[in-house]
Coordinates of C-alpha atoms in Angstrom, one line a residue:
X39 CA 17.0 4.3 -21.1
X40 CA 15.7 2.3 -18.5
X41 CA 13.9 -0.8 -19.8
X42 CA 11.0 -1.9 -17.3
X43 CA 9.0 -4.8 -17.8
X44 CA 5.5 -5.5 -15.8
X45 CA 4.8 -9.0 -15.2
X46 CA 0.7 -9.3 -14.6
X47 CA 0.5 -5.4 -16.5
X48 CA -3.7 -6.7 -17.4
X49 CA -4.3 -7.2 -13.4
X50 CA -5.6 -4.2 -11.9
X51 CA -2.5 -3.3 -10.2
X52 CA -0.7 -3.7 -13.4
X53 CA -3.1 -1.7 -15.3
X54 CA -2.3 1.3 -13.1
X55 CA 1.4 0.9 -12.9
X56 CA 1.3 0.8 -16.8
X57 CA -1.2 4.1 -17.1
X58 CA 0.9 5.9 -14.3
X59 CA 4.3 5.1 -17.0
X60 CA 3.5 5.1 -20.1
X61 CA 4.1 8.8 -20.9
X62 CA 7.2 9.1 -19.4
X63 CA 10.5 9.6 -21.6
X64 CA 13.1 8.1 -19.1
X65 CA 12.4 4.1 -19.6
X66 CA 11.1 2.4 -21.8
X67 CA 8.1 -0.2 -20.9
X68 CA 8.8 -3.7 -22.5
X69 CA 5.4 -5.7 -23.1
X70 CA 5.1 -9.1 -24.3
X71 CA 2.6 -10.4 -27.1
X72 CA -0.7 -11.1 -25.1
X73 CA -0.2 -15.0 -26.5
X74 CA 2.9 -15.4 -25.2
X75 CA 1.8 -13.6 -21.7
X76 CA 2.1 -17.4 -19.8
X77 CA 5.1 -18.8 -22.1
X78 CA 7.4 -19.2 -19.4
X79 CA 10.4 -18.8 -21.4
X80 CA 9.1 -16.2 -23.0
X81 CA 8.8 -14.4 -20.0
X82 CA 12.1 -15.4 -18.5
X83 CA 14.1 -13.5 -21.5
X84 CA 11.6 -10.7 -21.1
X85 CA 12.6 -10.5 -17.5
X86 CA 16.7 -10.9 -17.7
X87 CA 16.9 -8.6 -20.6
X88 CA 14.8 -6.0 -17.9
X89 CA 16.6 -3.4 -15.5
X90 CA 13.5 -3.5 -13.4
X91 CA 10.9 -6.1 -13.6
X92 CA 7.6 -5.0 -11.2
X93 CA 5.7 -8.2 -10.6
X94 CA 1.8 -7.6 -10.3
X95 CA 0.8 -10.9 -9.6
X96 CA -0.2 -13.5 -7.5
X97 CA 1.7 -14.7 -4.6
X98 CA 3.4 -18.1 -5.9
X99 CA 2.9 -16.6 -9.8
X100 CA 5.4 -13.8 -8.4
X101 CA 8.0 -16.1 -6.5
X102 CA 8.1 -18.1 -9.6
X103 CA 9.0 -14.9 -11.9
X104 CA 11.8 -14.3 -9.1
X105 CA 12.8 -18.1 -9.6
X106 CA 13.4 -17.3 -13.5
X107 CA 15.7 -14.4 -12.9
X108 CA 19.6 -15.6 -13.7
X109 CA 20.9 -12.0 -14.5
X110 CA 22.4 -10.1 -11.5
X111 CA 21.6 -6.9 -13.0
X112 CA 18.1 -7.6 -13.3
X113 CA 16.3 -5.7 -10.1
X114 CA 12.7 -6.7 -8.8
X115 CA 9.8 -4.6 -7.2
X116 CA 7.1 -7.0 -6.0
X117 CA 3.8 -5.7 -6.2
X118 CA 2.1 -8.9 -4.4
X119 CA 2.4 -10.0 -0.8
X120 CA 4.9 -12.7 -1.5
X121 CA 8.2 -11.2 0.0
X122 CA 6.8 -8.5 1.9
X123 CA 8.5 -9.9 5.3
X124 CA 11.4 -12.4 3.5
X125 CA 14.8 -12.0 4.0
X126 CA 16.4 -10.6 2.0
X127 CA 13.6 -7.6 0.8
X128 CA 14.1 -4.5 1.2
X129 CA 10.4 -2.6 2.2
X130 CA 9.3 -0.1 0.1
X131 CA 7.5 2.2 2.2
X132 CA 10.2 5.2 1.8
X133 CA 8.7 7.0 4.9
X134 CA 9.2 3.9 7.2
X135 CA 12.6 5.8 8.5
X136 CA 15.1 9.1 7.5
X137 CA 17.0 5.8 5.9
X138 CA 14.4 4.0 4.3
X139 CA 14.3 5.9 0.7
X140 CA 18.6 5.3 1.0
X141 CA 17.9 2.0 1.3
X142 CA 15.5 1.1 -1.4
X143 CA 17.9 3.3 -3.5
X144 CA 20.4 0.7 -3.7
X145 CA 18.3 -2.7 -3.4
X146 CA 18.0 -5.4 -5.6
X147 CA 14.5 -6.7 -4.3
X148 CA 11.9 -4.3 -3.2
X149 CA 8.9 -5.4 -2.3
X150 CA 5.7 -2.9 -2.3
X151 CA 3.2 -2.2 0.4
X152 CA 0.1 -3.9 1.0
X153 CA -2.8 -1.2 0.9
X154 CA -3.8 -1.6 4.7
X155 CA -0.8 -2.3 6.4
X156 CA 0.7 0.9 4.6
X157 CA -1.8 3.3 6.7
X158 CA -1.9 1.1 9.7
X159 CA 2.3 1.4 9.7
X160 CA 2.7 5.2 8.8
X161 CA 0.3 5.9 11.9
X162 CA 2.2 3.3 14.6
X163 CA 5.3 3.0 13.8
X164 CA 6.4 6.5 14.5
X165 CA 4.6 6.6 17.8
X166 CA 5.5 3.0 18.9
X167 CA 9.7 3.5 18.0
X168 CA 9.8 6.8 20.0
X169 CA 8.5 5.2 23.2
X170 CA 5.1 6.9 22.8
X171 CA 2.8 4.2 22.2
X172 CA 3.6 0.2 24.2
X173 CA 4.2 -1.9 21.1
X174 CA 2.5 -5.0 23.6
X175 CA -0.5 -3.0 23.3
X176 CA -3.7 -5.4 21.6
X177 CA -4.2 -3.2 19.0
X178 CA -7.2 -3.4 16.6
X179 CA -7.4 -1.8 13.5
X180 CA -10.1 -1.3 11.3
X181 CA -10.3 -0.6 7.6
X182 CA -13.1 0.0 4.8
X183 CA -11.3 -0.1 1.2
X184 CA -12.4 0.5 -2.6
X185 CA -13.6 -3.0 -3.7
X186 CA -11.0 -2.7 -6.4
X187 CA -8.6 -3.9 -3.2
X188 CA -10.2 -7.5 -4.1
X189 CA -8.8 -7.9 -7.5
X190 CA -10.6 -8.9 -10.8
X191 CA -13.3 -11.3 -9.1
X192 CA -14.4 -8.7 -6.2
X193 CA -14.9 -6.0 -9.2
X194 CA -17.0 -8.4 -11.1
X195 CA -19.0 -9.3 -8.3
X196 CA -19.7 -5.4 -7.2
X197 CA -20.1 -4.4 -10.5
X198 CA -22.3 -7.2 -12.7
X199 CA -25.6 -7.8 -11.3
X200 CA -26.4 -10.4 -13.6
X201 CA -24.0 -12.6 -11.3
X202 CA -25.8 -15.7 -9.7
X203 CA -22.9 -13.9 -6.6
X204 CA -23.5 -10.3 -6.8
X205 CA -22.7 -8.0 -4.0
X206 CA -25.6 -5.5 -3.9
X207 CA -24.8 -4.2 0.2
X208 CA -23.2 -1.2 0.5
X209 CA -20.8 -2.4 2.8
X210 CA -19.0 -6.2 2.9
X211 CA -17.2 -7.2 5.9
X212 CA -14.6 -10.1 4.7
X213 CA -11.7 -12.3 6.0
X214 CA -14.6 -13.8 8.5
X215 CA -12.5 -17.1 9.1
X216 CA -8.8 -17.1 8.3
X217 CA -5.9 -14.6 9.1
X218 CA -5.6 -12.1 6.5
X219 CA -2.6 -12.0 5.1
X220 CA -1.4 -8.3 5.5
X221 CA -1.4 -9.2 9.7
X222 CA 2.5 -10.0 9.6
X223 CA 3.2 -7.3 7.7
X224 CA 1.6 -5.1 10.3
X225 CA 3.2 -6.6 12.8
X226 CA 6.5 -6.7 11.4
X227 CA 7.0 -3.0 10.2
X228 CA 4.7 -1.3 12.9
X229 CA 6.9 -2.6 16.0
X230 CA 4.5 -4.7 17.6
X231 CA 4.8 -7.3 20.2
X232 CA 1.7 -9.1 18.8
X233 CA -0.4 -9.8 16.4
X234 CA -3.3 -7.0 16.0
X235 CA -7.1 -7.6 15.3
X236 CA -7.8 -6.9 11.7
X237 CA -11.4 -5.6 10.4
X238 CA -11.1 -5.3 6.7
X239 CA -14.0 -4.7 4.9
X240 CA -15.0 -3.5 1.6
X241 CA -17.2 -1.0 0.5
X242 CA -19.9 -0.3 -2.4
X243 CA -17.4 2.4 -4.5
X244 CA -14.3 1.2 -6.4
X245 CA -11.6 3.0 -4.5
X246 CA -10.2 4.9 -1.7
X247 CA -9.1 3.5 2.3
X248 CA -10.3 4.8 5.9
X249 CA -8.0 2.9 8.2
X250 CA -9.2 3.8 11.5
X251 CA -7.2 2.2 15.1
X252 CA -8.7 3.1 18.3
X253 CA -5.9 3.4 21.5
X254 CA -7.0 3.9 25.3
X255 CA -4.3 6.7 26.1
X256 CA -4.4 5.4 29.8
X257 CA -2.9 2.2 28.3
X258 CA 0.6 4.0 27.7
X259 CA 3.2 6.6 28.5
X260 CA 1.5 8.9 31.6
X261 CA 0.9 11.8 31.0
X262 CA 0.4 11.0 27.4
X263 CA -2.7 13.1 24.7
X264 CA -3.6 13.1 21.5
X265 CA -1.8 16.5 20.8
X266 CA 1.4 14.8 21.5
X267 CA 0.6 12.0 19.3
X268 CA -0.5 14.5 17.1
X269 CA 2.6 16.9 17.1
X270 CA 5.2 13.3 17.0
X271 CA 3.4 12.7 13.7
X272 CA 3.5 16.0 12.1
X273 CA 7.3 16.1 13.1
X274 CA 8.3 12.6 11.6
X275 CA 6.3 13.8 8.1
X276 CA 7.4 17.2 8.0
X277 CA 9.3 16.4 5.1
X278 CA 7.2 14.1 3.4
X279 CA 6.2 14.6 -0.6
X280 CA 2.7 13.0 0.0
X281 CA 1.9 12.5 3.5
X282 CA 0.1 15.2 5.2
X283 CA -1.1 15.1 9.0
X284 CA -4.2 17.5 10.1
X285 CA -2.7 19.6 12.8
X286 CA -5.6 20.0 15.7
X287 CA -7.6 23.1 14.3
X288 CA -8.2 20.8 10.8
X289 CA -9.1 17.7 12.8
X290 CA -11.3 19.6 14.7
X291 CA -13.4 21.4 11.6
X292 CA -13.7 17.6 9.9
X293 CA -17.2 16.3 10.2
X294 CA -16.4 12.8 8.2
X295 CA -14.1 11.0 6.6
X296 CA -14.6 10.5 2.9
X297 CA -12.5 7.5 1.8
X298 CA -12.4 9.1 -1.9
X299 CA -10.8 12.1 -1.5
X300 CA -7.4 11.0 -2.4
X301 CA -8.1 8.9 -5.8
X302 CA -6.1 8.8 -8.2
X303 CA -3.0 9.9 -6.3
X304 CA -0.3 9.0 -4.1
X305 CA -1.6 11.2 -1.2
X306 CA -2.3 10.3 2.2
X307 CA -3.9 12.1 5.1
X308 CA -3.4 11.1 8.7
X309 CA -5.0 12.6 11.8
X310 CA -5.7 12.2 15.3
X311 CA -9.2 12.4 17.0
X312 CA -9.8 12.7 20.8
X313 CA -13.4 12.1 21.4
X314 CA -14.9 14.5 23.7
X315 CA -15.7 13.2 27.5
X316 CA -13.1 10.0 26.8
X317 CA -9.6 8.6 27.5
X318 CA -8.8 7.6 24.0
X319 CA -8.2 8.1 20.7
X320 CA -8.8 7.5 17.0
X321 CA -5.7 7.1 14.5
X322 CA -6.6 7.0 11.2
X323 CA -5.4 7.4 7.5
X324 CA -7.4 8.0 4.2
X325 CA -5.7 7.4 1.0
X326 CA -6.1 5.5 -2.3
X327 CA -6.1 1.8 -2.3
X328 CA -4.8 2.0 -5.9
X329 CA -2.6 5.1 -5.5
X330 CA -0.3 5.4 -2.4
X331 CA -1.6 1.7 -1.2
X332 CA -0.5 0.1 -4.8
X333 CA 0.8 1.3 -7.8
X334 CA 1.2 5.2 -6.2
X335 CA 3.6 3.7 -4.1
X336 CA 5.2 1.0 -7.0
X337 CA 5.7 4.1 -9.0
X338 CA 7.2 6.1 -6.1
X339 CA 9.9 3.1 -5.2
X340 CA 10.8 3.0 -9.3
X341 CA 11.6 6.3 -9.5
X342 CA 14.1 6.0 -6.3
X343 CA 15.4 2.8 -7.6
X344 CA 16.5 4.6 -11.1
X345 CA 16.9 8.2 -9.3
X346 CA 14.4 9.1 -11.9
X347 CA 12.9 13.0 -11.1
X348 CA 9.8 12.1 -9.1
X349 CA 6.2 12.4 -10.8
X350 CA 3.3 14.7 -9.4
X351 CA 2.0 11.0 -7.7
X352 CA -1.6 11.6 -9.9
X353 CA -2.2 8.3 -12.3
X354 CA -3.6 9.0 -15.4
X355 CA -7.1 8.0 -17.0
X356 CA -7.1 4.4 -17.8
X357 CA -7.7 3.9 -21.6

């Protein structure tokens, strides 16, 4: 039996992780006393007596876990942002490559997805490695997420309006004045030559992603149109348990995109729209912040990491 412990299991991360596990019969969740939760050596003989420890915490809480680990059978999947571009990581995005799931198989540190970069990647990096798209493009991509992407204090602040900061707008664009942090992942695992523009923004419903990255076509390969960018994408994915890409007579019938329809599962959509009388086009992805943007996708990486038989990717109620 596989003994898994989650370090930060009452974050909102953690929570879904633990709902998504708890039934299963092939490990066996280790939980520590809620008074010991921040006894460091408490946690560090939870941890070394763990085949896999997923860490749902923040950044510098998370490399200091890692620092407590003195066992080398003692595996990690990172849930924060911590190690997402260290050496030394393996990604966990098994769709990145044919090689990808083969490789998180057999790692000893996997490090989880952030929520945007996972749609932002999935859409370029299949049209950027085959030559299709010029990784020196400036690419902008724009994002509207769940507000449950902003932890415990954005959930409070959507959700209580007795707060002196309450967010009563149905839509709150973020990240005004520093870098946000998913930009190097982006970056990094997309194949591009620099940094893009990031628009996050969060909306008034607790979760669900439209990741949206406008490309002038006359910017790349000649010749080049959204049904080939289309039909590259449906050819990488063809294989793929959860992704599923809208060939041209389902992009054409859609009339919006709801960032909800997805919840509570590891699915993603992705599609490409070409905007009548233009030269460009739209990328864009819709899936669950908390599903195949977090703890979907932690879930997904356990079960290649133990060769466990894979779940139907749906989480289930929260108690």
């Amino acid at each position: 039996m596989n003994k898994i412990f989650i370090d930060g299991q009452v974050g909102t991360t953690g929570l879904q992780i633990h709902s998504r596990l708890k039934y299963r019969t092939d490990i066996e969740i280790i939980e520590i006393d809620n008074k010991y939760r921040k006894d460091a050596s408490v946690r560090k003989e939870v941890i070394n007596s763990s085949d896999v420890v997923i860490l749902c915490l923040p950044d510098e809480a998370a490399k200091e876990s890692v620092s407590l680990i003195d066992s080398h059978n003692v595996r990690v999947l990172d849930a924060s942002s911590a190690h997402r571009v260290s050496e030394g990581w393996t990604y966990g995005l098994p769709e990145l490559s044919k090689n990808q799931t083969l490789n998180i198989s057999s790692a000893q540190r996997v490090s989880n997805p952030g929520c945007y970069p996972t749609g932002a990647v999935l859409l370029l990096n299949p049209l950027i490695s085959t030559g299709l798209l010029d990784g020196n493009y400036p690419y902008s991509v724009n994002a509207v997420s769940g507000y449950t992407g902003g932890g415990r204090d954005a959930i409070n602040r959507f959700e209580d309006s007795t707060r002196s900061d309450y967010i009563s707008s149905t839509s709150r664009r973020y990240a005004l004045h520093h870098e946000h942090k998913h930009i190097k992942e982006m970056q990094e695992y997309s194949g591009l030559g620099q940094k893009p523009i990031f628009q996050p923004a969060y909306g008034s419903y607790r979760q669900g992603i439209v990741l949206q990255i406008p490309i002038h076509l006359n910017a790349h390969k000649t010749g080049l149109t959204d049904d080939i960018l289309r039909q590259t994408l449906l050819s990488y994915y063809a294989d793929s348990a959860f992704i599923k890409v809208l060939n041209k007579s389902e992009t054409l019938n859609i009339e919006g995109l709801d960032p909800e329809i997805h919840n509570n599962t590891n699915n993603i959509t992705l599609a490409v729209f070409s905007p009548e009388g233009t030269d460009h086009v739209v990328l864009a992805a819709i899936y669950d912040n908390l599903g195949k943007g977090a703890s979907g996708a932690a879930v997904q990486n356990l079960e290649i990491m133990l060769n466990l038989v894979p779940s139907d990717g749906k989480v289930l109620a929260l108690d």
